């Protein structure tokens, strides 16, 4: 059936709906069946209907009808929306009229705000420009003054010109450094050092126009010699051997390897810088001069010699005898400075206090020692006085030989265990007279005390290692040949109840003539524990910073003591002012330290291997008695000047700069400023 007949039948079916079907009309029946099946099928079968054109043609009519209905519905809905829109428009006209007035006002406000914001932005832009210009100026000035800048500032140019600019800048810097090295070699301003922390020395030398030779040794050959620019890091390798004019080292140098004009901080055979050497030097020197080392150096014995140990035993016994006499005076309320004899009642009260102390120390009843110990002590002291002054034998109270073993045993009972001596009040006058005579000839009588404490030191160790306080004769005599025994100062000057010592630096620039420079600043080293003689702990009696920095400060220490256990000498002078003793620094302490150092260096000079153009820094340790008298403990060769504390940061950098002034600047200009160093001795 062609398409024309199909359309014809379709129109007839729509126009004549009540027409009866022809029984033999198969085409019409097929169309009706297809139409019914299409009406029942859902819309999802659109893809199948599109394949058959016949079905689509039948549905087009239905779709057109439906579209007409939808258009009618849309027209109605549009009418409703237009009606609603008209009503809304009418209401919006009223609202818009009100809004127009507010909008006009808002627009005026916005325009004013925009003007203000524009003004603010311009002000902020000006401020930013000012700040940026200031920052730029600061940066520019900093870049000019920076010595550690490695490259110059590059202009905004092309990469080719940029590379050319860098190459020219680097080559110019290298040429400048080469010229500086050449001039320094001509002017003999080349130095070498093996200090790991020599920044202060290097800074001072570089500021004076010196250059540093970088080599494993000071006399390394040309293949190992390098000069490095400290500012830009440029290296220059020398083609010939360049010997430094100044050598700074902590190692021993063979002097025969040095030239005459080379300056070095090294001396050979300075015996006073060892514990045993200081004792030996001072003992030998006192035989050839009028000075008495016992006025500034405590008694010391070297156990490396047999006769020294026996001399120590005699000294220990003599010190114990003087301690018994001092105990008698103290127990009966009398001192060497006090001429008033106390009443009998005061003596009884003092004796009762002493007995109660003995019970506390022994945790039981006190033992009574017979008065023979006082007689034995008087005899020993009288013999000692005769040996010192060669007085007539008629002044001897009684004759006899000291039974050392029995006497020492009774002495321990009194001093170590708190025993009391019988009828000690009868001997007060004798003890006082004899001690006054001994005091005139024995300058160390006031520092000896009563406990007879000695300090043992290994002669080859430093930084306080192995140092111990001892008060037992057998214990001390059991030490070997490598030990030095020195009398401990039992009555030291205390600051807030704590022991301290003082490190004083001095500089020697020549031995013939002997030239000594004294540095005006020093520092104090405190113990971490309060001072007491009841305990011989190292933490209480040894003030070396190497030991004390490992310990914790006692909780009952005075709050005015420093946490780092170190004071500047200016702080100590302020403390002296608070106790009303500000004059002792200039009248007793400083003159006493200068005297001790001059005498010690005079005694040492005979053993030093002399060389011109040598210098070195020394550190001396002093302890002070209750009368502010300084006592020399030991002398350190090449002392440590590491900046471990805030006090060392104040002392070390200016001291190094002043040392360079003395060693370098003073040779060219004797009137130059030498900073904190003072020339205290020069032998002409």
Coordinates of C-alpha atoms in Angstrom, one line a residue, residues 375 378-379 382-383 396-400:
X375 CA 102.7 21.6 127.4
X378 CA 104.3 24.9 123.9
X379 CA 107.6 23.1 123.8
X382 CA 109.3 27.3 121.4
X383 CA 111.8 25.2 119.5
X396 CA 112.5 28.2 126.3
X397 CA 109.7 27.3 128.7
X398 CA 110.7 23.7 129.2
X399 CA 112.9 21.2 127.4
X400 CA 111.9 17.9 126.0

